[in-house]
mmCIF file of C-alpha atoms and ligand atoms in Angstrom:
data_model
loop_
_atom_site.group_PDB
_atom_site.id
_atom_site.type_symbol
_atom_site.label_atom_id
_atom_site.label_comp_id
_atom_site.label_asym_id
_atom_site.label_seq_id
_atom_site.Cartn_x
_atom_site.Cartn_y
_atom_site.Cartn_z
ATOM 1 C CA UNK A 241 -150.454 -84.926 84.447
ATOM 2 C CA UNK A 242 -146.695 -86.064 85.470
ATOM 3 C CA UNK A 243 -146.408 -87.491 82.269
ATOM 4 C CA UNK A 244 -147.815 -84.695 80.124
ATOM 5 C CA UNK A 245 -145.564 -81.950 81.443
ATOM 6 C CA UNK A 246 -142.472 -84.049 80.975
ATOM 7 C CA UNK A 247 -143.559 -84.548 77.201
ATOM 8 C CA UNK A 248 -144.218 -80.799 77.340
ATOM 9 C CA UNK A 249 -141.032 -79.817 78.223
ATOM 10 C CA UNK A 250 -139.061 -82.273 76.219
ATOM 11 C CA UNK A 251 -141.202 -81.289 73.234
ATOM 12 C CA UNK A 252 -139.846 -77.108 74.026
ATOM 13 C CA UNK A 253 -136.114 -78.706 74.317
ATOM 14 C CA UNK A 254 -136.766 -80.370 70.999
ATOM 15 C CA UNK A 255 -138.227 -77.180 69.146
ATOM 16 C CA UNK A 256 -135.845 -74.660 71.619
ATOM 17 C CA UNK A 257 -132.422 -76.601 70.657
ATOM 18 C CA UNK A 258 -133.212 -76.825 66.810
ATOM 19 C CA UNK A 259 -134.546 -73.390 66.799
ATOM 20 C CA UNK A 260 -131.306 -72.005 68.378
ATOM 21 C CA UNK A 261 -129.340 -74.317 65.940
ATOM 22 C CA UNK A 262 -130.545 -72.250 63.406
ATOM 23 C CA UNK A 263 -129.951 -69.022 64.494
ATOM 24 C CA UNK A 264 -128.026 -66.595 62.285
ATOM 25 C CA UNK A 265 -127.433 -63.694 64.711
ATOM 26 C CA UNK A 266 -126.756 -63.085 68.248
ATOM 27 C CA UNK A 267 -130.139 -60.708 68.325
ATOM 28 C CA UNK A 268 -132.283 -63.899 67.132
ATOM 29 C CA UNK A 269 -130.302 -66.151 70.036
ATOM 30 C CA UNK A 270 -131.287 -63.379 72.663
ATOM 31 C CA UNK A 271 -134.823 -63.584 71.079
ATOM 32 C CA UNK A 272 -135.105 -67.022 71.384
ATOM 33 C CA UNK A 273 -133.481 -66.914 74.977
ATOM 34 C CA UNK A 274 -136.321 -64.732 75.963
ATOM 35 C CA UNK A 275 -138.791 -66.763 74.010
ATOM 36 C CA UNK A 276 -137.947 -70.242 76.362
ATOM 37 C CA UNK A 277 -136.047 -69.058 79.082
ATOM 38 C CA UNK A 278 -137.767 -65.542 80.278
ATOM 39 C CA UNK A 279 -139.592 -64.954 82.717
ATOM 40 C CA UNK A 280 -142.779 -65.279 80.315
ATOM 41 C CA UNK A 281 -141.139 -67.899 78.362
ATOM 42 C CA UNK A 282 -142.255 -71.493 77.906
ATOM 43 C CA UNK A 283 -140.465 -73.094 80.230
ATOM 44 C CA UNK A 284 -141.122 -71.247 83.112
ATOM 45 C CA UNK A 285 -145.002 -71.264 82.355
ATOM 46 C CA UNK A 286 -144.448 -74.864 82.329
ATOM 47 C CA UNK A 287 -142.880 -75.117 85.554
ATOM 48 C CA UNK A 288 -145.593 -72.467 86.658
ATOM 49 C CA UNK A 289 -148.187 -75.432 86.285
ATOM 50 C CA UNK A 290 -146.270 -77.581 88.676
ATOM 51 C CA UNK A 291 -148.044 -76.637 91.358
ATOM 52 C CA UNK A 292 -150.889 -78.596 89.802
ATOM 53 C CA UNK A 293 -148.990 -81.987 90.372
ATOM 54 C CA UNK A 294 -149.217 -84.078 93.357
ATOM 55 C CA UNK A 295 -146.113 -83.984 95.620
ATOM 56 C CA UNK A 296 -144.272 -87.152 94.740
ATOM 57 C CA UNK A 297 -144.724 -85.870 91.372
ATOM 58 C CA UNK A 298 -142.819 -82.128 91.645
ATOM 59 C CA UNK A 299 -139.381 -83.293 92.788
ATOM 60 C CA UNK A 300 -139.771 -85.513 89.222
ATOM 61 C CA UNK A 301 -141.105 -83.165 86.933
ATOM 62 C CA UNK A 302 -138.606 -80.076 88.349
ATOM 63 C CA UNK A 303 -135.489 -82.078 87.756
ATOM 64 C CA UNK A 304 -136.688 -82.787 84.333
ATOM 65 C CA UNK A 305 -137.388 -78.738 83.777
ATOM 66 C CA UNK A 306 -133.973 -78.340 85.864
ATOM 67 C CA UNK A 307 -132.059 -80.413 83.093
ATOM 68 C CA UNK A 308 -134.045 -78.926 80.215
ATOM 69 C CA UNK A 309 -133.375 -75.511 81.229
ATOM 70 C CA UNK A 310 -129.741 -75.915 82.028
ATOM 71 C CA UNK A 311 -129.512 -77.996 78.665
ATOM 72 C CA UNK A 312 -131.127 -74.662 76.627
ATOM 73 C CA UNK A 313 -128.611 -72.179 78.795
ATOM 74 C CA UNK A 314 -126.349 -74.348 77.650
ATOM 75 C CA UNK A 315 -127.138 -74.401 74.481
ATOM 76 C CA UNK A 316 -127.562 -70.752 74.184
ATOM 77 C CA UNK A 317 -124.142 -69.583 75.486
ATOM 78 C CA UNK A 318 -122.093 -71.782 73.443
ATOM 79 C CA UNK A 319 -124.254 -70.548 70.665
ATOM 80 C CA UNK A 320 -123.227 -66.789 71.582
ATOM 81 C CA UNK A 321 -119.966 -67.619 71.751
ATOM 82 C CA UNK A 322 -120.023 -69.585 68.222
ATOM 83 C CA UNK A 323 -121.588 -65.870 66.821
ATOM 84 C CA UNK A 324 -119.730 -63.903 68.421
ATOM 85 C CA UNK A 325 -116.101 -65.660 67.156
ATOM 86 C CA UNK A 326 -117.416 -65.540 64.280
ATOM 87 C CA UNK A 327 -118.526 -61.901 64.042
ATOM 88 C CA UNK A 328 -114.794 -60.910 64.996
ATOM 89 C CA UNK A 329 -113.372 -62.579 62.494
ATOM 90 C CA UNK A 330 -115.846 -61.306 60.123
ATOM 91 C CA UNK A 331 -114.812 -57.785 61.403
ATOM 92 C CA UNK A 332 -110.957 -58.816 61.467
ATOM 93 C CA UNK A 333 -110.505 -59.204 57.664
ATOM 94 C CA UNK A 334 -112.698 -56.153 57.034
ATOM 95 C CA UNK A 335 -110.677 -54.231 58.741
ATOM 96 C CA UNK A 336 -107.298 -55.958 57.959
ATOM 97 C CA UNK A 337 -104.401 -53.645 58.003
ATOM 98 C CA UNK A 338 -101.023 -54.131 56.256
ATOM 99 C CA UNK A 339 -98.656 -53.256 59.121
ATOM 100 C CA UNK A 340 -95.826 -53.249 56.643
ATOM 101 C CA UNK A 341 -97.413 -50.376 54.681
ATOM 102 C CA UNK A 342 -95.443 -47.556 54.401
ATOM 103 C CA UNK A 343 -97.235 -44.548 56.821
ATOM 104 C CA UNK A 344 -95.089 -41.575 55.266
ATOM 105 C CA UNK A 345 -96.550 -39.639 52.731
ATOM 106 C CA UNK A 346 -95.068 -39.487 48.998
ATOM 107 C CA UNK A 347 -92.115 -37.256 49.637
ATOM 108 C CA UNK A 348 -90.709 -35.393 46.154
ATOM 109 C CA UNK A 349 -87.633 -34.961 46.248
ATOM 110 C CA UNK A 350 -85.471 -31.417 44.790
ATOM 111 C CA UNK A 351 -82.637 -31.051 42.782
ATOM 112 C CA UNK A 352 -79.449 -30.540 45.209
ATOM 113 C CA UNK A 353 -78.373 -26.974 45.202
ATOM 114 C CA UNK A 354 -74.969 -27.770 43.616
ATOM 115 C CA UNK A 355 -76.763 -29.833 40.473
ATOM 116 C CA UNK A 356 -79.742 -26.685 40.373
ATOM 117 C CA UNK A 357 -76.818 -24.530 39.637
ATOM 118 C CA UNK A 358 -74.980 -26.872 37.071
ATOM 119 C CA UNK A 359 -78.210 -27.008 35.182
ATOM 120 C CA UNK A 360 -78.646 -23.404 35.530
ATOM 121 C CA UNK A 361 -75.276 -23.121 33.606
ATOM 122 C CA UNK A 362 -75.555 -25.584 31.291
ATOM 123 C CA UNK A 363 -78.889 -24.153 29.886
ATOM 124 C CA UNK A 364 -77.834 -20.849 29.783
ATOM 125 C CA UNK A 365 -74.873 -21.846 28.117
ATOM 126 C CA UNK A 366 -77.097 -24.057 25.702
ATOM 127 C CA UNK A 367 -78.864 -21.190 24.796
ATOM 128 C CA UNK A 368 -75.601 -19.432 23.767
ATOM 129 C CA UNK A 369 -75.391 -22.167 21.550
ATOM 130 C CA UNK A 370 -72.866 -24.349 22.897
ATOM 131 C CA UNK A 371 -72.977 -28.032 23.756
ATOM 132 C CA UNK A 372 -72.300 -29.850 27.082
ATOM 133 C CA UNK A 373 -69.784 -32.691 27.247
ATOM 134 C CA UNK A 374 -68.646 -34.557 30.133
ATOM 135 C CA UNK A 375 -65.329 -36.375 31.086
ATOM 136 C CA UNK A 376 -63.697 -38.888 33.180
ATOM 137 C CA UNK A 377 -62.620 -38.207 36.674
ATOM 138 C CA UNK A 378 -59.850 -40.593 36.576
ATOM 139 C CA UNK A 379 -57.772 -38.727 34.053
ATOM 140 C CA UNK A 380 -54.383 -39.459 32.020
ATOM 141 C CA UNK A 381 -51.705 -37.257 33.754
ATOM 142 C CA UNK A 382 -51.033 -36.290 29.803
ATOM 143 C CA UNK A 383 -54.789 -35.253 29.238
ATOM 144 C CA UNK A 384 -54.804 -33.448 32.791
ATOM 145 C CA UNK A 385 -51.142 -31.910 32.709
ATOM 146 C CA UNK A 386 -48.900 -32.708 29.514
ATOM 147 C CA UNK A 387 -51.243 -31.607 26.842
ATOM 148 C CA UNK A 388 -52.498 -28.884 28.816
ATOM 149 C CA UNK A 389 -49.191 -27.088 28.104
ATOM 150 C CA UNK A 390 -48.353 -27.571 32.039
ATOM 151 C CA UNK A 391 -44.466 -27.728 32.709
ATOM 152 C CA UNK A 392 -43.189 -30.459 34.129
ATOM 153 C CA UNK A 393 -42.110 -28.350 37.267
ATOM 154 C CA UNK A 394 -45.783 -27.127 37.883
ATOM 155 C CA UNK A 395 -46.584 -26.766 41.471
ATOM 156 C CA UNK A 396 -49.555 -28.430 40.828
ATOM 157 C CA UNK A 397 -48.521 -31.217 39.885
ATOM 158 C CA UNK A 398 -46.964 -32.308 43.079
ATOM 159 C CA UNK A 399 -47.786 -35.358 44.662
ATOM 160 C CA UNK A 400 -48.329 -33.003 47.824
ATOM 161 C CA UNK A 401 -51.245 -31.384 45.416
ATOM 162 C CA UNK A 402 -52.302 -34.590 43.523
ATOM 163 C CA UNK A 403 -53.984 -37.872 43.524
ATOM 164 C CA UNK A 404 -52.403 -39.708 41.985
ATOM 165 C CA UNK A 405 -53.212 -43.387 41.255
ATOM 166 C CA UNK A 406 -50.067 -44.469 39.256
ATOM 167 C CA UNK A 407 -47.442 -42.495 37.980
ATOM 168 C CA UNK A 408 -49.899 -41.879 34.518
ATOM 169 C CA UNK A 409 -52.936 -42.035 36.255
ATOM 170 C CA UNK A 410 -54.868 -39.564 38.140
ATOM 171 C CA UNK A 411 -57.751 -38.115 39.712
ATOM 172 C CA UNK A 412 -58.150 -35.097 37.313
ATOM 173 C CA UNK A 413 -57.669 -31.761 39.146
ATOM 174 C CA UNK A 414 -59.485 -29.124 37.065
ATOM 175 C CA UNK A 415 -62.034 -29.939 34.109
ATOM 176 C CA UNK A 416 -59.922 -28.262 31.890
ATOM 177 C CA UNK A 417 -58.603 -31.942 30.369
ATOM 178 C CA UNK A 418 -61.976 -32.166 28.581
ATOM 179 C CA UNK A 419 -60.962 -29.177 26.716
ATOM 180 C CA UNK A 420 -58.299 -31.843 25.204
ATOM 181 C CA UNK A 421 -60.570 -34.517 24.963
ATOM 182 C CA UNK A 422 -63.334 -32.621 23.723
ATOM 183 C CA UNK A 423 -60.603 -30.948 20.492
ATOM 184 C CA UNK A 424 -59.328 -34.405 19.866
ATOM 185 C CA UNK A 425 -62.787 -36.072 19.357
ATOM 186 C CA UNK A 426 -64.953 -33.246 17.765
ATOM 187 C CA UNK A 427 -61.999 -30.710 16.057
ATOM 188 C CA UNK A 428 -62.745 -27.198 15.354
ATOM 189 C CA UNK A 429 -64.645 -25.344 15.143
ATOM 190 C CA UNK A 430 -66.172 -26.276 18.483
ATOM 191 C CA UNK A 431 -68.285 -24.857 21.640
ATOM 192 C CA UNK A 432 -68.630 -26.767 24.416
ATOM 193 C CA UNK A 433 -69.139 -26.286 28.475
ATOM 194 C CA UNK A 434 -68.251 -29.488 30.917
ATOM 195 C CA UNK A 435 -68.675 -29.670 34.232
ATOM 196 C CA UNK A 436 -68.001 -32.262 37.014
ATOM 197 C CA UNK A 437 -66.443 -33.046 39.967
ATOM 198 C CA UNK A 438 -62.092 -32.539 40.615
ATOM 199 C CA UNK A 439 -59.988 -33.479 42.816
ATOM 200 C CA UNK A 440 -57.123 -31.567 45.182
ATOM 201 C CA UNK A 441 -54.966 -32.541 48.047
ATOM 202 C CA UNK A 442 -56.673 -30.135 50.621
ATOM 203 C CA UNK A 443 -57.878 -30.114 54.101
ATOM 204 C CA UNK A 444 -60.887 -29.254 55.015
ATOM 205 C CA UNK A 445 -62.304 -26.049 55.966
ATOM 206 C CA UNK A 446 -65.270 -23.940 55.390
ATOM 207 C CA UNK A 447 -64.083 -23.023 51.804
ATOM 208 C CA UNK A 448 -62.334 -26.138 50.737
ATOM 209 C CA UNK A 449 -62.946 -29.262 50.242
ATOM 210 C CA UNK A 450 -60.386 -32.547 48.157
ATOM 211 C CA UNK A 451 -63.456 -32.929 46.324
ATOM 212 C CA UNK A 452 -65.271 -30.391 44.749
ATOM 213 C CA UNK A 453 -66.929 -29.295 41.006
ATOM 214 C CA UNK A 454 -65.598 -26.907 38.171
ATOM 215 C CA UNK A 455 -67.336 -25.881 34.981
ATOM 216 C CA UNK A 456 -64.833 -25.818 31.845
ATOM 217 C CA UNK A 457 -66.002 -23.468 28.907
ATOM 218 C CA UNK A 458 -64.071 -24.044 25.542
ATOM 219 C CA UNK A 459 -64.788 -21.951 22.197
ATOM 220 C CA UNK A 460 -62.238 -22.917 19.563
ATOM 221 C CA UNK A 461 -63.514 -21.088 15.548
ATOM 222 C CA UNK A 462 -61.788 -19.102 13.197
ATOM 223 C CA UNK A 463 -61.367 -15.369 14.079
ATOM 224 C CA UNK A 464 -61.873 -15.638 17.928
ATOM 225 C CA UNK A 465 -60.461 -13.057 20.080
ATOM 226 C CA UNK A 466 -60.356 -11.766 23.448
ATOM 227 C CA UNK A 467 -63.275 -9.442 22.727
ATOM 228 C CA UNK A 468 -65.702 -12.778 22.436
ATOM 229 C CA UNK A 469 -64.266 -14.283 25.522
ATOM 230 C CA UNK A 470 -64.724 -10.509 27.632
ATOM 231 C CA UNK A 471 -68.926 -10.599 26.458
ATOM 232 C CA UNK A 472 -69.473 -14.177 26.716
ATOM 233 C CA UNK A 473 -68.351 -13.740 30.383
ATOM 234 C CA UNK A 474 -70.008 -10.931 30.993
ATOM 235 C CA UNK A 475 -73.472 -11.950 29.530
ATOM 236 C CA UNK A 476 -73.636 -15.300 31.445
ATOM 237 C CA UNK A 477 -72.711 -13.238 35.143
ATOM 238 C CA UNK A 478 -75.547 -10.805 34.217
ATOM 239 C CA UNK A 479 -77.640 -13.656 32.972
ATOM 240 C CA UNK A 480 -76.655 -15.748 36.097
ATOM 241 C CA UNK A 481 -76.655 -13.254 39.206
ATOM 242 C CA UNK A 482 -78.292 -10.236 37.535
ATOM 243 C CA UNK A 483 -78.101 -7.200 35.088
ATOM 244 C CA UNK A 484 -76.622 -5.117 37.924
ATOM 245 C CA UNK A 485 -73.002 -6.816 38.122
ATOM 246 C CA UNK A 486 -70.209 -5.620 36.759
ATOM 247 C CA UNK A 487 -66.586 -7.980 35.107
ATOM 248 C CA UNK A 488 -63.742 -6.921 35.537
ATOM 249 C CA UNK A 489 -60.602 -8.804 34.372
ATOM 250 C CA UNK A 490 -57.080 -9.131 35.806
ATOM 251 C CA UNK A 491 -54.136 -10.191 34.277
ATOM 252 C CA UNK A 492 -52.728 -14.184 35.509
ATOM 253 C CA UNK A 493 -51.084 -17.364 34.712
ATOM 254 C CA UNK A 494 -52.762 -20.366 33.186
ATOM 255 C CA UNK A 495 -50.051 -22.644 31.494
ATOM 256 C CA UNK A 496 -52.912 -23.871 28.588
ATOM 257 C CA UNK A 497 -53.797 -19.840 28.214
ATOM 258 C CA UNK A 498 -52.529 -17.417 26.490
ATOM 259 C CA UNK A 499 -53.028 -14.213 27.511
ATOM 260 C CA UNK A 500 -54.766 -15.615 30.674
ATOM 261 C CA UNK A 501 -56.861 -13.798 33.190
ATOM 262 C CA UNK A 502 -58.837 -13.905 36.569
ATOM 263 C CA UNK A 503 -62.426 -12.333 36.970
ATOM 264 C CA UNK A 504 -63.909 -10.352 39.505
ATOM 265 C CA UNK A 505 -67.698 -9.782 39.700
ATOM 266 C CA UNK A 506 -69.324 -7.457 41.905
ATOM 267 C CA UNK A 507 -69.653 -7.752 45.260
ATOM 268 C CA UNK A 508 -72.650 -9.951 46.159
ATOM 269 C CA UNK A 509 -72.925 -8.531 49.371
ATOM 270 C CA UNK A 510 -72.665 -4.851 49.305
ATOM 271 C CA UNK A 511 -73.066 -4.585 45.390
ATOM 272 C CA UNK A 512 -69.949 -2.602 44.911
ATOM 273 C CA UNK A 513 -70.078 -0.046 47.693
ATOM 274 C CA UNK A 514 -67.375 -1.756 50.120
ATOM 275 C CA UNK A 515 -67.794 -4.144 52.888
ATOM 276 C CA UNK A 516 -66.444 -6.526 55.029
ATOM 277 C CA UNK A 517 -66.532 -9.647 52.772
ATOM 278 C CA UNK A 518 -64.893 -7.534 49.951
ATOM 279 C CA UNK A 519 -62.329 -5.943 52.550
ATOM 280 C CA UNK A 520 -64.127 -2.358 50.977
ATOM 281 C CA UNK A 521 -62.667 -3.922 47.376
ATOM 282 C CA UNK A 522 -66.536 -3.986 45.995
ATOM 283 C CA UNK A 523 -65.356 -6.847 44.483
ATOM 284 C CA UNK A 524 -65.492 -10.082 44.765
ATOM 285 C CA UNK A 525 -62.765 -12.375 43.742
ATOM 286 C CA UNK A 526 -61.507 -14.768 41.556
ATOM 287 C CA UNK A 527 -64.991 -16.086 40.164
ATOM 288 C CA UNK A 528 -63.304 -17.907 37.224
ATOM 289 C CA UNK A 529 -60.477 -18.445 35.631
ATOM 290 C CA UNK A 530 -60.196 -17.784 31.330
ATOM 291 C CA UNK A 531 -58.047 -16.746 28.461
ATOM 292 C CA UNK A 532 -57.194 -17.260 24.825
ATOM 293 C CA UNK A 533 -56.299 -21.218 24.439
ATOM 294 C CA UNK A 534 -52.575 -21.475 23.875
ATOM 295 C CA UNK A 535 -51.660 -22.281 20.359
ATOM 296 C CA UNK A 536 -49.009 -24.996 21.795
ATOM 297 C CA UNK A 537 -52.140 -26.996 23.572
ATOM 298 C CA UNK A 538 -54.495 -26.809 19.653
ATOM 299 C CA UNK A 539 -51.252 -27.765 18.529
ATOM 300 C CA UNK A 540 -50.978 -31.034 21.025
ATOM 301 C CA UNK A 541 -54.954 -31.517 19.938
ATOM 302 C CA UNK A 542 -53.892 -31.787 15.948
ATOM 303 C CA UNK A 543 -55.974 -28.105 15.408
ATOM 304 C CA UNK A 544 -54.314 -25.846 13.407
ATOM 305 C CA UNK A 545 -53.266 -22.427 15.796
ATOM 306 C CA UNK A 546 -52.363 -20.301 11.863
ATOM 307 C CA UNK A 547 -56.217 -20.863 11.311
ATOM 308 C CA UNK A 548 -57.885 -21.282 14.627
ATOM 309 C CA UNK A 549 -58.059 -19.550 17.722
ATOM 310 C CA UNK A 550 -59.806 -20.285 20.783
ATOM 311 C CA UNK A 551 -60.963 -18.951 24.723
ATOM 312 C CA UNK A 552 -61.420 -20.784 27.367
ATOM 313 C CA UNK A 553 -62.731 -20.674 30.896
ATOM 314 C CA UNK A 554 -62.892 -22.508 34.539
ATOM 315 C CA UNK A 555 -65.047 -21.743 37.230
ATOM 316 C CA UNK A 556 -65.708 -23.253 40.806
ATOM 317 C CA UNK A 557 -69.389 -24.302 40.816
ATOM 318 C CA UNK A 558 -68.783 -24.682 44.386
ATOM 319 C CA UNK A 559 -68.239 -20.950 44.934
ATOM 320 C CA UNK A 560 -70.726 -20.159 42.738
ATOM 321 C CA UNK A 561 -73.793 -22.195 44.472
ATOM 322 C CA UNK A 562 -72.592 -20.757 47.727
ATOM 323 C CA UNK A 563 -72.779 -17.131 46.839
ATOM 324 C CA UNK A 564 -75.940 -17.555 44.961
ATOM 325 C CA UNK A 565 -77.896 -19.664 47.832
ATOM 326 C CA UNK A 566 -76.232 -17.628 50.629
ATOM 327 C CA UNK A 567 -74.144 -20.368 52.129
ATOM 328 C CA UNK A 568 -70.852 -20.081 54.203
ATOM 329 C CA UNK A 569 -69.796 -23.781 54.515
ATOM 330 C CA UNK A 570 -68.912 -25.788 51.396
ATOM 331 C CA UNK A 571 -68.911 -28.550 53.832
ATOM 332 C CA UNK A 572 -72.632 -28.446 53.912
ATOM 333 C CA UNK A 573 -72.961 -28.699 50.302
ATOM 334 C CA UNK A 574 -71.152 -32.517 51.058
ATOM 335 C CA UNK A 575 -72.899 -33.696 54.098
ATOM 336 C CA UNK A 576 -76.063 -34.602 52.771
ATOM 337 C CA UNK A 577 -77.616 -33.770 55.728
ATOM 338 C CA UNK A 578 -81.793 -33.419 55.083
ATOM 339 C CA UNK A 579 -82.444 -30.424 57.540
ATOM 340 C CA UNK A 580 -80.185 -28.235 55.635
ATOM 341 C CA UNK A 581 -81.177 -29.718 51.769
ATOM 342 C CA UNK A 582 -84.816 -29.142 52.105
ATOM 343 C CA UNK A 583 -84.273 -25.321 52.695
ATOM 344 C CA UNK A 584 -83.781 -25.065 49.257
HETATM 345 N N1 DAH B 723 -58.330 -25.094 35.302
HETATM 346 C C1 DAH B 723 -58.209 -23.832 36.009
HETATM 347 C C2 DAH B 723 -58.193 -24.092 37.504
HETATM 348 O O1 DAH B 723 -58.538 -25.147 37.911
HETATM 349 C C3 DAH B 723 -59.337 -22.921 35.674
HETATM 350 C C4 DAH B 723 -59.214 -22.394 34.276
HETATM 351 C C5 DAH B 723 -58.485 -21.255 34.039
HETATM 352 C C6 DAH B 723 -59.798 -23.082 33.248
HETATM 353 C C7 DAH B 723 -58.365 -20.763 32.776
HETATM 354 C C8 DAH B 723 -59.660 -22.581 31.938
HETATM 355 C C9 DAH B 723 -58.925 -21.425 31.728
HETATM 356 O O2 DAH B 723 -60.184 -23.181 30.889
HETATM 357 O O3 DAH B 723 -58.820 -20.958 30.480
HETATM 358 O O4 DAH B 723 -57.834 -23.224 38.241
#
C-alpha cells in the first residue's frame, strides 16, 4: 500500500510538473493548479486514502505528499510569475509611447500684420501694372542722399539723424534710394513699387520706432504729369481703405521732388466729420509723401529730364498697418509677442 501511494504521487509530480511546463497562459496554470492541488484535485484524493495505511506508514507517505505538493506550489508560482513578466512586456511594446513626441497640435502660422499689408500693396500695385523691386538696407550715402538731389546741409543727414557705418556707408533712411537704383539698372520708361525696412535715429515711443518700413512708388515715362501721380494716389487709398475716402494734397519739400507734396486721407476714425484723433481736422495726416521726380536726380540716373518725366511716392507702412488693424503702439508691431499676433 505504502509503496503504491508513493509511486502514485510521484507519478502526479511527474505528469503535474511537465504539464505546468507546458503551459501557455496563466488561465491553463490556474487550471492545472486546481486540477492537482484543489481541494478535488489528485493530490489531495491521494492523501485522502492515507487513512488506509498503517500508522508507521502515514508519517512516510505524508512527507512524501508534503514535498510533492510544496514541489507543484512551487512550481506553479514561479510559473505565474514567468507568465505574468512576460505578459507585461508583451503589453509594454504594444503600448510603447514615444515620450519625445511632440503633444501640440500642427499650429499654422499667419502672415504678420505688417507683411499682410506689404502684400496688400504690392498686389494692388501689381495690378496697376507696376513691378516690385527691392533694395539694400545698408545703402551708399550717394544712393541714399547725393543722388537723391539732397544738399549737403540736409538736416537729415546728421549724424544725430543717421546711422551711419562709415563716412560712405549707411543704414538707408527712406526707400527712396531704390528709386536710383531701380533708374540706373532698368532706365525709362519704368514702374516700380519697393518696400522694406529704414532706419532713423529715434527713441522710442508709441509712434516711433529706429527701425521701421516705407513703401517707395516710382513712375518715370514720357508725358507724365502731376495729374497721373493725383489718380494713382487716389485709386490705391480707395482701393486700400475704401471707396468712401477722400485725397487731398498739400504743398512740401522733398529735395528729389519737384513740385513735392504731402497727403491727407480721410479721417479713419470719424470719416471726415471731426474728432479727437483729427483735432476736428477730418483729416488725417501725412499718409505719404510724393511729387514729380526732380529732373536733377533722372539727370544723376543718366535719364534724359527733355524727354522723360516722372512721380514718385513714400509712405510709412508702419502707419498704414496701424490705422488699418486698429493699433495704437508701433511697438507692438516689433515685439513679436504671440498673444497680440494671433489676433489677427
Ligand atoms: N523718402 C520720403 C521720406 O522718407 C518719402 C517720400 C516723399 C518718398 C516723396 C518719395 C517722394 O518718393 O516722392 O519721408
Amino acid at each position: 500500500m505504502k509503496e503504491n501511494m508513493r509511486e502514485k504521487l510521484l507519478e502526479i509530480k511527474e505528469i503535474a510538473l511537465s504539464s505546468i511546463n507546458e503551459v501557455a497562459g496563466l488561465d491553463e496554470i490556474e487550471q492545472l493548479r486546481v486540477k492537482f492541488l484543489g481541494k478535488k484535485g489528485e493530490l489531495t484524493s491521494v492523501l485522502r486514502d492515507m487513512g488506509k495505511l498503517i500508522a508507521e506508514e502515514r508519517p512516510i507517505v505524508g512527507q512524501i505528499a508534503n514535498e510533492v505538493r510544496d514541489e507543484l506550489e512551487d512550481a506553479i508560482s514561479s510559473m505565474k510569475e514567468k507568465l505574468t513578466e512576460e505578459m507585461k512586456k508583451t503589453k509594454m511594446s504594444k503600448e510603447k509611447i514615444d515620450i519625445t513626441m511632440s503633444t501640440n497640435k500642427e499650429k499654422l502660422g499667419h502672415r504678420h500684420p505688417l507683411l499682410a499689408t506689404i502684400e496688400e500693396l504690392e498686389d494692388l500695385f501689381i495690378s496697376m501694372g507696376f513691378s516690385v523691386v527691392t533694395g539694400p538696407e545698408i545703402e551708399t550715402v550717394e544712393n541714399n542722399f547725393d543722388a537723391l538731389n539732397s544738399p549737403e546741409n540736409h538736416p537729415s543727414r546728421d549724424l544725430s539723424d543717421t546711422f551711419y557705418i562709415t563716412e560712405d556707408i549707411l543704414l538707408r533712411t527712406q526707400t527712396s534710394p531704390v528709386q536710383i537704383r531701380a533708374m540706373k539698372e532698368m532706365g525709362a520708361p519704368l514702374r516700380i513699387v519697393s518696400a522694406g525696412r529704414t532706419f532713423r535715429f529715434d527713441d522710442v515711443d508709441d509712434t516711433h520706432s529706429p527701425m521701421f518700413h516705407q513703401l517707395e512708388g516710382l513712375v518715370v515715362d514720357e508725358n507724365i504729369t502731376m495729374a497721373n501721380l493725383i489718380h494713382t494716389i487716389d485709386v490705391f487709398i480707395k482701393e486700400l481703405f475704401g471707396k468712401d475716402m477722400e485725397t487731398r494734397f498739400r504743398p512740401h519739400y522733398f529735395p528729389f521732388t519737384e513740385p513735392s507734396g504731402e497727403v491727407d486721407v480721410t479721417c479713419f476714425k470719424c470719416m471726415g466729420k471731426g474728432c479727437d484723433s483729427c483735432n476736428g481736422t477730418g483729416w488725417s495726416m501725412e499718409l505719404l509723401g510724393c511729387g514729380m521726380v526732380h529732373p536733377k536726380v533722372l539727370e544723376n540716373c543718366g535719364i534724359d529730364p527733355e524727354k522723360y518725366s516722372g512721380f514718385a511716392f513714400g509712405m510709412g507702412i508702419d502707419r498704414i498697418t496701424m490705422v488699418k488693424y486698429g493699433i495704437t503702439d508701433i511697438r507692438l508691431l516689433f515685439e513679436n509677442d504671440n498673444r497680440f499676433l494671433e489676433q489677427f
